[in-house]
Short mmCIF file of C-alpha atoms in Angstrom, two decimals:
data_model
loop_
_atom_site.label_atom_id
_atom_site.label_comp_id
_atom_site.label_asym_id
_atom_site.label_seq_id
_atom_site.Cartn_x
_atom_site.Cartn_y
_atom_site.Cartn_z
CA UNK A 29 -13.92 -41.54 -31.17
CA UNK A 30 -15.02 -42.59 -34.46
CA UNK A 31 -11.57 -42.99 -35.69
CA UNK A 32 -11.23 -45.39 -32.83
CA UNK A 33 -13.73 -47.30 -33.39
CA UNK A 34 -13.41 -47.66 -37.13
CA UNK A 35 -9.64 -49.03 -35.67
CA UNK A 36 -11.53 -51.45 -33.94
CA UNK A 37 -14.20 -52.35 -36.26
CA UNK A 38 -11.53 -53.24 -39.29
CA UNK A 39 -9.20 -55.06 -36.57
CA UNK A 40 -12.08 -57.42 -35.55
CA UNK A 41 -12.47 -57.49 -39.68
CA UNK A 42 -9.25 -58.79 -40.29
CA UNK A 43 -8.77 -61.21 -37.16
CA UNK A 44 -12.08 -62.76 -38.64
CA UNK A 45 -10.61 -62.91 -41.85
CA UNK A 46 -7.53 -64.54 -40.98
CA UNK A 47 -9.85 -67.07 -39.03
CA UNK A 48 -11.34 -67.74 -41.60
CA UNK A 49 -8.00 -68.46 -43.83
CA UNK A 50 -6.65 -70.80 -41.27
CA UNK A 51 -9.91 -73.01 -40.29
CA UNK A 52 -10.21 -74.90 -43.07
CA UNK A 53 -6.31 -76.27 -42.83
CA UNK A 54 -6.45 -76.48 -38.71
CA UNK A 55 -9.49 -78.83 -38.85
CA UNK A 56 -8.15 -80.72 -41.03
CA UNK A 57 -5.08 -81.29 -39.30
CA UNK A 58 -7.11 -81.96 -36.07
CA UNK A 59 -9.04 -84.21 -37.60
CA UNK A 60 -5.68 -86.01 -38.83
CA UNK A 61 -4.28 -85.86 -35.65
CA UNK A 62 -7.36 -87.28 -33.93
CA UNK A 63 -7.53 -90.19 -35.88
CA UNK A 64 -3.59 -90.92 -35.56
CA UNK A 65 -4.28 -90.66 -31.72
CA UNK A 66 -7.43 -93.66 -32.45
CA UNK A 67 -4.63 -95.73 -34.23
CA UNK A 68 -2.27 -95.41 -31.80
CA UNK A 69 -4.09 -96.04 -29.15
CA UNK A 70 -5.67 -99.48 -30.67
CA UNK A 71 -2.44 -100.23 -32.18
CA UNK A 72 -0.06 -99.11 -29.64
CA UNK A 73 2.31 -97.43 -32.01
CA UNK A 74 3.82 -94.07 -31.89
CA UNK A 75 0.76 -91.54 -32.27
CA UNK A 76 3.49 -89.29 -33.94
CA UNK A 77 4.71 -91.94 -37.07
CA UNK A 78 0.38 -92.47 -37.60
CA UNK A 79 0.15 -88.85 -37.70
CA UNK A 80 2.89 -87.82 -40.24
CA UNK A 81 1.82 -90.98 -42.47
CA UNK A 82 -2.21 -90.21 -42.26
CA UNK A 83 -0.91 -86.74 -42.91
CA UNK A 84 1.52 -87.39 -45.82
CA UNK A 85 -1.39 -89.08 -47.28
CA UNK A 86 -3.10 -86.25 -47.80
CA UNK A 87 -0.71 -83.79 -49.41
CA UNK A 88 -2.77 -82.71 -51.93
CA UNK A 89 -4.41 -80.15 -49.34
CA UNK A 90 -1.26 -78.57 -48.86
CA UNK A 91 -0.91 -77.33 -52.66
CA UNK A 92 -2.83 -74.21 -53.95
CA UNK A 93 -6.38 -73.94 -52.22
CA UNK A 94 -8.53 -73.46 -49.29
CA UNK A 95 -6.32 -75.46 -46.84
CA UNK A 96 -3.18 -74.00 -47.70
CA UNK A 97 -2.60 -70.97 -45.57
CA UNK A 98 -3.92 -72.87 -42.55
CA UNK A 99 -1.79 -75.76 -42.66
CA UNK A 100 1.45 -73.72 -42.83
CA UNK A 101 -0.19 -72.27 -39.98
CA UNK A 102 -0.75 -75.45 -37.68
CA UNK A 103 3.02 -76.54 -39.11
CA UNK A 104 4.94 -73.15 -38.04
CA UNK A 105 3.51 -71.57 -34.50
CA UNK A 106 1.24 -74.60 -33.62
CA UNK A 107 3.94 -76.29 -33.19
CA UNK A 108 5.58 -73.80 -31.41
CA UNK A 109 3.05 -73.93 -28.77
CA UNK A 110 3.75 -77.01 -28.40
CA UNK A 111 7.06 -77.09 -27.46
CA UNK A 112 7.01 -74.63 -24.86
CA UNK A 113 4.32 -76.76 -23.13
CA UNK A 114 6.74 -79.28 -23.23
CA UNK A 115 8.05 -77.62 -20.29
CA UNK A 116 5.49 -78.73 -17.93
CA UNK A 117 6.95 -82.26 -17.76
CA UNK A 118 9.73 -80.90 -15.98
CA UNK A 119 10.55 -80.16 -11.94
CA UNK A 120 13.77 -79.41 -10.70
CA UNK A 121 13.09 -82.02 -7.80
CA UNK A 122 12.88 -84.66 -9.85
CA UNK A 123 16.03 -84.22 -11.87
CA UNK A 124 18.05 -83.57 -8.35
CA UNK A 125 15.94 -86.74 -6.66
CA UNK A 126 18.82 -89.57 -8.39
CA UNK A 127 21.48 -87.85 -7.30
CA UNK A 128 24.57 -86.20 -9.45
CA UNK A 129 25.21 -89.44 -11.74
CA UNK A 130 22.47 -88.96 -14.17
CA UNK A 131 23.01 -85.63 -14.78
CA UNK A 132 26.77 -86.46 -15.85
CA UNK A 133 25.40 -89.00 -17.77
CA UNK A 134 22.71 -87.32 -19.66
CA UNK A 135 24.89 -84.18 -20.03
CA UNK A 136 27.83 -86.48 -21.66
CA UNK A 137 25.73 -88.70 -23.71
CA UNK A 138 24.30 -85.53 -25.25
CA UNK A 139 27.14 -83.12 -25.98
CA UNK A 140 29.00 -86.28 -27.41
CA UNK A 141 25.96 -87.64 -29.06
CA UNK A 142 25.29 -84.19 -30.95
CA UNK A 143 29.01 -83.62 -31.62
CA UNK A 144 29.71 -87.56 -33.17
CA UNK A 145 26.45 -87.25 -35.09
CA UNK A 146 27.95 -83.47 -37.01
CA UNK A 147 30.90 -85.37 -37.45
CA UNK A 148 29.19 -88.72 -39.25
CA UNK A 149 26.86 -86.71 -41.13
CA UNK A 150 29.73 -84.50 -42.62
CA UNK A 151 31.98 -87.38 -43.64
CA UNK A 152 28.93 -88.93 -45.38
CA UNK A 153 28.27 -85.61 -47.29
CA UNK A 154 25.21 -83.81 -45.69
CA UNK A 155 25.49 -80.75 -44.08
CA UNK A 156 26.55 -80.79 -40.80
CA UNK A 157 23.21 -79.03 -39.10
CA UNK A 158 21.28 -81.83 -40.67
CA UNK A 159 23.58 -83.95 -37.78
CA UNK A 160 22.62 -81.85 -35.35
CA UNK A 161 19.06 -82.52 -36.32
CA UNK A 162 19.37 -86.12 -36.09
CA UNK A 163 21.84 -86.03 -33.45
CA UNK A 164 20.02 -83.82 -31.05
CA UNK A 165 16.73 -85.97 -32.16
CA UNK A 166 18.44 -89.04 -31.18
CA UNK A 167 19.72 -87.48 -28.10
CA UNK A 168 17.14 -85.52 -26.28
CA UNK A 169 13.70 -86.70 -26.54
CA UNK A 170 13.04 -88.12 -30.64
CA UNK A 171 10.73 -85.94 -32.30
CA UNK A 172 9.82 -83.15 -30.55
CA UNK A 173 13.76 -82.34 -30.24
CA UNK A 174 13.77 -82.60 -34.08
CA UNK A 175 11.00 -80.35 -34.46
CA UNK A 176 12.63 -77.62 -32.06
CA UNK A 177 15.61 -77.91 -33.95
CA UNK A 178 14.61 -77.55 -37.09
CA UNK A 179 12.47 -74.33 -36.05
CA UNK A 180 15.74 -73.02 -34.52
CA UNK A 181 18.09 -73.92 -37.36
CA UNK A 182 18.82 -71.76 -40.32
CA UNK A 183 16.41 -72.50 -43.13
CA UNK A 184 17.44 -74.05 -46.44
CA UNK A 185 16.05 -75.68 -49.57
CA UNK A 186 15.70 -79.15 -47.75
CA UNK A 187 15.11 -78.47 -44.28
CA UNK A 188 11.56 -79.62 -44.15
CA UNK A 189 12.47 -82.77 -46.07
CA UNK A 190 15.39 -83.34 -43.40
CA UNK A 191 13.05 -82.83 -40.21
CA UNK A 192 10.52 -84.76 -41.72
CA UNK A 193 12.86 -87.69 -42.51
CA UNK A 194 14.13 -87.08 -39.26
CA UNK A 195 10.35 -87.47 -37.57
CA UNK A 196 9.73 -90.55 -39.30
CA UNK A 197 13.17 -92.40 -38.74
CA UNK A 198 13.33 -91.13 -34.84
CA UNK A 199 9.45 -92.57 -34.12
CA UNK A 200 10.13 -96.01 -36.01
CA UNK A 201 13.69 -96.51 -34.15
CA UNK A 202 11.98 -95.42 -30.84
CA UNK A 203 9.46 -98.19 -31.18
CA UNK A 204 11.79 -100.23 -32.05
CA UNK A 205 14.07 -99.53 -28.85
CA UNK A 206 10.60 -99.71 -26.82
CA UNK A 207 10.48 -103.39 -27.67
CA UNK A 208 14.18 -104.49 -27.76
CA UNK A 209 15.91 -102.92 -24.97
CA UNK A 210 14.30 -103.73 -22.04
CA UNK A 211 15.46 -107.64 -23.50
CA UNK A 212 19.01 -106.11 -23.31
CA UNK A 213 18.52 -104.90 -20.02
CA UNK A 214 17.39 -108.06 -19.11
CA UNK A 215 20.09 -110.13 -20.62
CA UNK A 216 22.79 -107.69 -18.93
CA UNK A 217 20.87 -108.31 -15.54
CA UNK A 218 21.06 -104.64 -14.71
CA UNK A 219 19.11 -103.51 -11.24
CA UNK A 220 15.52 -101.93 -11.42
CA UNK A 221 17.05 -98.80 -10.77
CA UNK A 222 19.85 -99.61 -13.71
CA UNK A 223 17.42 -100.33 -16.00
CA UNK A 224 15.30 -97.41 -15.38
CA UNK A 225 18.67 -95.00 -16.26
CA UNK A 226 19.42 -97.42 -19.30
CA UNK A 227 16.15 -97.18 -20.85
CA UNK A 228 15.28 -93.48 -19.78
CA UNK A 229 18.87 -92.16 -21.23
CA UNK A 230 18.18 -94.47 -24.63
CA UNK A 231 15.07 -94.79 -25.90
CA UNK A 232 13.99 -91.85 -28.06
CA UNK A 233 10.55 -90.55 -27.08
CA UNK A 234 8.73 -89.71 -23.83
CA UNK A 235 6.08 -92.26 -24.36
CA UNK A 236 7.83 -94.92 -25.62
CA UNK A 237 10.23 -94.92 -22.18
CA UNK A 238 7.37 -94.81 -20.27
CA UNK A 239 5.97 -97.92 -22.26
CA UNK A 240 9.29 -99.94 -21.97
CA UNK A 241 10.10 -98.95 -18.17
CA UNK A 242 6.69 -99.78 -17.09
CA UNK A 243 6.91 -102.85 -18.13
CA UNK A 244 9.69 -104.21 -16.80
CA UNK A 245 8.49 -102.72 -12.95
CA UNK A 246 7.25 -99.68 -11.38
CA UNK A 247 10.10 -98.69 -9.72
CA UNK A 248 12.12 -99.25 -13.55
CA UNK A 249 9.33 -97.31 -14.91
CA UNK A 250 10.18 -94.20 -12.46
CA UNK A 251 13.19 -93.74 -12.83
CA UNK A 252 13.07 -94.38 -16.54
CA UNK A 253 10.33 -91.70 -16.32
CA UNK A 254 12.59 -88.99 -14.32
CA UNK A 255 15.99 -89.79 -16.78
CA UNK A 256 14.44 -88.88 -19.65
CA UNK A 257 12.90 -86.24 -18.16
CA UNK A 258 16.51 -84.74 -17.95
CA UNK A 259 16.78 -85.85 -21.22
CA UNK A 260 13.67 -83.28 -21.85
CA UNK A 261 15.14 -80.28 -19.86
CA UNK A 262 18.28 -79.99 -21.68
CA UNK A 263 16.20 -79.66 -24.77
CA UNK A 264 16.64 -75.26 -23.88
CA UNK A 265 20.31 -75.14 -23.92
CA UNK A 266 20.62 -77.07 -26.96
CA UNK A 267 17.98 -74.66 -28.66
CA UNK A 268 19.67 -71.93 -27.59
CA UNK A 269 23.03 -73.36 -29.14
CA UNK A 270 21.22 -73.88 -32.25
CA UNK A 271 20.06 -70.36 -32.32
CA UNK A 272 23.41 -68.68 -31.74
CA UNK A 273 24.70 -71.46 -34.56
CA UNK A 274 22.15 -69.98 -36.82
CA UNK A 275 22.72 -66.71 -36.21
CA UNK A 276 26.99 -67.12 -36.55
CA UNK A 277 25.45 -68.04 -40.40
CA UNK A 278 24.45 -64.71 -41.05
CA UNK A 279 21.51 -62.61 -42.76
CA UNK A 280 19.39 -65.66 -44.14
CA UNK A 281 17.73 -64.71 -47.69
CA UNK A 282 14.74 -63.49 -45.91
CA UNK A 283 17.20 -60.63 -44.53
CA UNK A 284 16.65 -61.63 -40.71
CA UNK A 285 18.21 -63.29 -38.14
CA UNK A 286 16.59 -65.64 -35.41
CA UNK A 287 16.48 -64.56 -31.83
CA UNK A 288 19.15 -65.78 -29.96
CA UNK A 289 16.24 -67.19 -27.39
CA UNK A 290 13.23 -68.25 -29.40
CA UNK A 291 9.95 -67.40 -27.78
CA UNK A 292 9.25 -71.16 -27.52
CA UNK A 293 12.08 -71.39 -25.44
CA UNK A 294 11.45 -68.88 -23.20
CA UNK A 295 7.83 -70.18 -22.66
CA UNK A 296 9.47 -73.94 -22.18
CA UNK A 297 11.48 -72.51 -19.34
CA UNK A 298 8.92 -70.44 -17.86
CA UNK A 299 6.90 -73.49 -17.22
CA UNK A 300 9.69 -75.57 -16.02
CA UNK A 301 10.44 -73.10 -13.16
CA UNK A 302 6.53 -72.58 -12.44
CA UNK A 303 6.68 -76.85 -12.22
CA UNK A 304 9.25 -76.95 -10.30
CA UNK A 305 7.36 -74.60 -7.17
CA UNK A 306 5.04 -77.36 -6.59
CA UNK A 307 2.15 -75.31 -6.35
CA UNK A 308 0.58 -76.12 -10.10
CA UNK A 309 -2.84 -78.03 -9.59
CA UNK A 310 -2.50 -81.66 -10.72
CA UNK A 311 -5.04 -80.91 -12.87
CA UNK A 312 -3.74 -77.36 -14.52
CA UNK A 313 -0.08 -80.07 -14.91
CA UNK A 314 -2.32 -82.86 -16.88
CA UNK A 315 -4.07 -80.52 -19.07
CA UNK A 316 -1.13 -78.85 -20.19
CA UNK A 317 0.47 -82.01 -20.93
CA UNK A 318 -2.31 -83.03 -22.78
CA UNK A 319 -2.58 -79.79 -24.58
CA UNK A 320 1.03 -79.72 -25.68
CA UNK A 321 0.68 -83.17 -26.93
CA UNK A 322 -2.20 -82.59 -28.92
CA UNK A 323 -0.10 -79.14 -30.37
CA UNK A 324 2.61 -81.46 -31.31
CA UNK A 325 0.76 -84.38 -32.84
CA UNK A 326 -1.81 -81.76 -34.87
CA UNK A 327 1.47 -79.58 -35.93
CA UNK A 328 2.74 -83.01 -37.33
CA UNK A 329 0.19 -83.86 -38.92
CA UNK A 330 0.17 -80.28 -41.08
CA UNK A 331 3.52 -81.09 -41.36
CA UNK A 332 3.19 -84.44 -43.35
CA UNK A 333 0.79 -82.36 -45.11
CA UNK A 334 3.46 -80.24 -46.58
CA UNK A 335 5.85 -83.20 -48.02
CA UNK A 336 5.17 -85.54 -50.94
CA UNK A 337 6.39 -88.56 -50.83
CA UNK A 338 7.84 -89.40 -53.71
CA UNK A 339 10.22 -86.50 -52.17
CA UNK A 340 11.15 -88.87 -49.02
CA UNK A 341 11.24 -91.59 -51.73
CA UNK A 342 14.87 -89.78 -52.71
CA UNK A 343 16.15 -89.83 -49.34
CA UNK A 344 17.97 -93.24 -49.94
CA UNK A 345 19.94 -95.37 -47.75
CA UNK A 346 22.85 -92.89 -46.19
CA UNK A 347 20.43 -90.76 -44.05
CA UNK A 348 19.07 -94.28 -42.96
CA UNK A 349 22.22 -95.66 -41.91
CA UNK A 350 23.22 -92.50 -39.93
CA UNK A 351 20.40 -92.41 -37.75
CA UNK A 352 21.13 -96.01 -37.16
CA UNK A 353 24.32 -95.24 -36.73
CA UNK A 354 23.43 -92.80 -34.07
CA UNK A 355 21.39 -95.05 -32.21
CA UNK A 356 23.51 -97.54 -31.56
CA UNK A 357 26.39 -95.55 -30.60
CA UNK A 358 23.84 -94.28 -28.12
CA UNK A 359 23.22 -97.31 -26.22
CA UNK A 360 27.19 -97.92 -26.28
CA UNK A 361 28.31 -94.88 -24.75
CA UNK A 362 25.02 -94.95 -22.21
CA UNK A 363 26.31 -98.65 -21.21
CA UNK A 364 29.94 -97.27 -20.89
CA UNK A 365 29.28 -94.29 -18.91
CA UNK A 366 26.99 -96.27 -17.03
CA UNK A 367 30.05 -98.74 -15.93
CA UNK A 368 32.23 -95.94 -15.32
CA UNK A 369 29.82 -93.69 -12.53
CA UNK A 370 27.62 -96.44 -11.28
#
C-alpha cells in the first residue's frame, strides 16, 4: 500500500514538473496566437501568416531557457491535436450532396497536383518530399496539409525550414487567390454553382474559400464551402501515403520508424465518421472547430518560434517560383477538368 502510494505520490511529482517545464513556452505561444487572431480579425488577413510572423519575431525564446522545452511542446503534439480536430469539418453527406463530379475532380486535381509538384521540385534540385510538402499544401487545404505532412514525413536537417517556408508561402498565395479569383470567375461567367467548385477546389485554405465564395453569393459560398471540404477529407489518405513513403526510407537516425497510421490520423477519421451520424450537438461541432483552430494557430505560432529568419532569408527565389508554379497549374487543371465533367 505504501509502495503504491509512493507510485502515486512521485507520478503526480513529475506530471507537475513537466507542467511546469511546458507553461512558460505554451503561454507564450497562446498569447502569440491570440494576438495574431486580434490582427486578423481587424485586418482580415490570414490569422495563420500573423501568427508565424508575430511568432518568428520572437525567436529568441526558443534558444536555451525557460521557454524552450514548452515551445517544442506546443510545435510537436499541439499541433497534432489539432489536426485530428480537423476532422470535425467533415460529413459524408455533404461530400455525396454534389453528386460524383467533384469527387473526380478533387481526387484528380490532387493525385496530379502532388505527383507534378515531386516532379518540379526534383528537376529544380530539392528533394522530392519537399514537393510533396508543397504539393500536397497547395492541394489539400494550405497550411494545415503542410503541417500534417511535415509531421508524417521523414525528418531531415531542413525540414522545419521547408514547412515553415511552406506555411508562409501557402497563407500569402491563399490570400492572394481569396482576392483574385472570384474576378476570374467572374470574367469566365461561370454559374453560382461553377464558381463555388472553382473557388472551393483552388483556393488554399478553409477560411480564405469561405471568404471568397461568400462573397460572390450564398449559394457560391456553399458549395465552395462543401468542395473544399473534400479537399479536407482526403487530407487521411495522403497522410497515410506519406507515412508508408517514410517508412519505405528506412530506420531514421533516431533508430525508429513512423506508424504507418499516425495517431492524428486516426483521431481525424474518428471524428469524421462521428460527423457524419448527424447526431453531434451543433454546439459540441462549433467548439471543436474552434478548438482545433486555436491548436493549429498556437502550434504555429511555437513554430515561428523555432526558425530565425535570417534562415528563411536563404531560401531564395527557386522555392518561390515552385509554389507559384504549383498554383497556377492548379487553377489550369481545375478549369480543364472542370470543362471536361461539367
Amino acid at each position: 500500500m505504501n509502495n503504491s502510494k509512493q507510485i502515486e505520490l512521485n507520478a503526480s511529482l513529475a506530471l507537475g514538473q513537466r507542467i511546469r517545464e511546458l507553461a512558460p513556452g505554451f503561454s507564450v505561444s497562446l498569447v502569440v496566437a491570440a494576438a495574431a487572431t486580434f490582427l486578423s480579425e481587424h485586418y482580415t488577413a490570414p490569422v495563420m501568416l500573423f501568427a508565424l510572423l508575430l511568432g518568428m519575431g520572437l525567436s529568441f525564446l526558443a534558444t536555451d531557457g525557460p521557454c524552450k522545452a514548452g515551445i517544442e511542446f506546443t510545435a510537436r503534439t499541439v499541433m497534432r491535436i489539432g489536426i485530428a480536430f480537423l476532422g470535425m469539418r467533415i460529413t459524408l453527406e455533404q461530400i455525396t450532396a454534389l453528386g460524383w463530379q467533384p469527387i473526380v475532380l478533387v481526387i484528380t486535381l490532387i493525385i496530379v497536383t502532388i505527383s507534378v509538384s515531386v516532379i518540379a521540385a526534383k528537376l529544380m534540385g530539392f528533394q522530392r518530399l519537399f514537393g510533396m510538402l508543397t504539393g500536397g499544401a497547395t492541394a489539400i487545404c494550405g497550411a494545415s496539409a503542410a503541417l500534417a505532412l511535415s509531421v508524417a514525413l521523414p525528418n531531415h536537417p531542413q525540414k522545419e525550414k521547408a514547412t515553415l517556408f511552406t506555411v508562409i508561402g501557402v497563407s500569402a498565395l491563399s490570400t492572394l487567390a481569396m482576392i483574385i479569383y472570384p474576378m476570374i470567375a467572374k470574367w469566365l461567367e461561370l454559374s453560382p454553382q461553377a464558381a463555388g467548385i472553382f473557388l472551393g477546389a483552388t483556393i488554399h485554405d478553409v477560411a480564405q474559400v469561405v471568404g471568397a465564395g461568400y462573397s460572390m453569393s450564398t449559394e457560391t459560398g456553399d458549395t465552395a464551402t462543401v468542395v473544399k471540404l473534400m479537399r479536407v477529407a482526403m487530407l487521411l489518405p495522403v497522410i497515410v501515403c506519406a507515412a508508408m513513403i517514410t517508412r519505405m526510407q528506412g530506420v531514421e537516425s533516431t533508430g525508429k520508424r513512423p506508424p504507418l497510421l499516425p495517431w492524428f490520423a486516426v483521431g481525424f477519421l474518428l471524428l469524421a465518421c462521428i460527423n457524419s451520424t448527424g447526431r453531434v450537438p451543433v454546439m459540441v461541432q462549433g467548439g471543436v472547430n474552434e478548438l482545433s483552430r486555436w491548436c493549429l494557430v498556437i502550434s504555429i505560432s511555437a513554430l515561428g518560434m523555432k526558425t530565425q529568419l535570417k534562415e528563411l532569408a536563404t531560401v531564395g527565389i527557386k522555392p518561390i517560383l515552385l509554389m507559384l508554379g504549383e498554383s497556377i497549374f492548379l487553377v489550369c487543371l481545375v478549369l480543364a477538368v472542370m470543362h471536361w465533367l461539367f
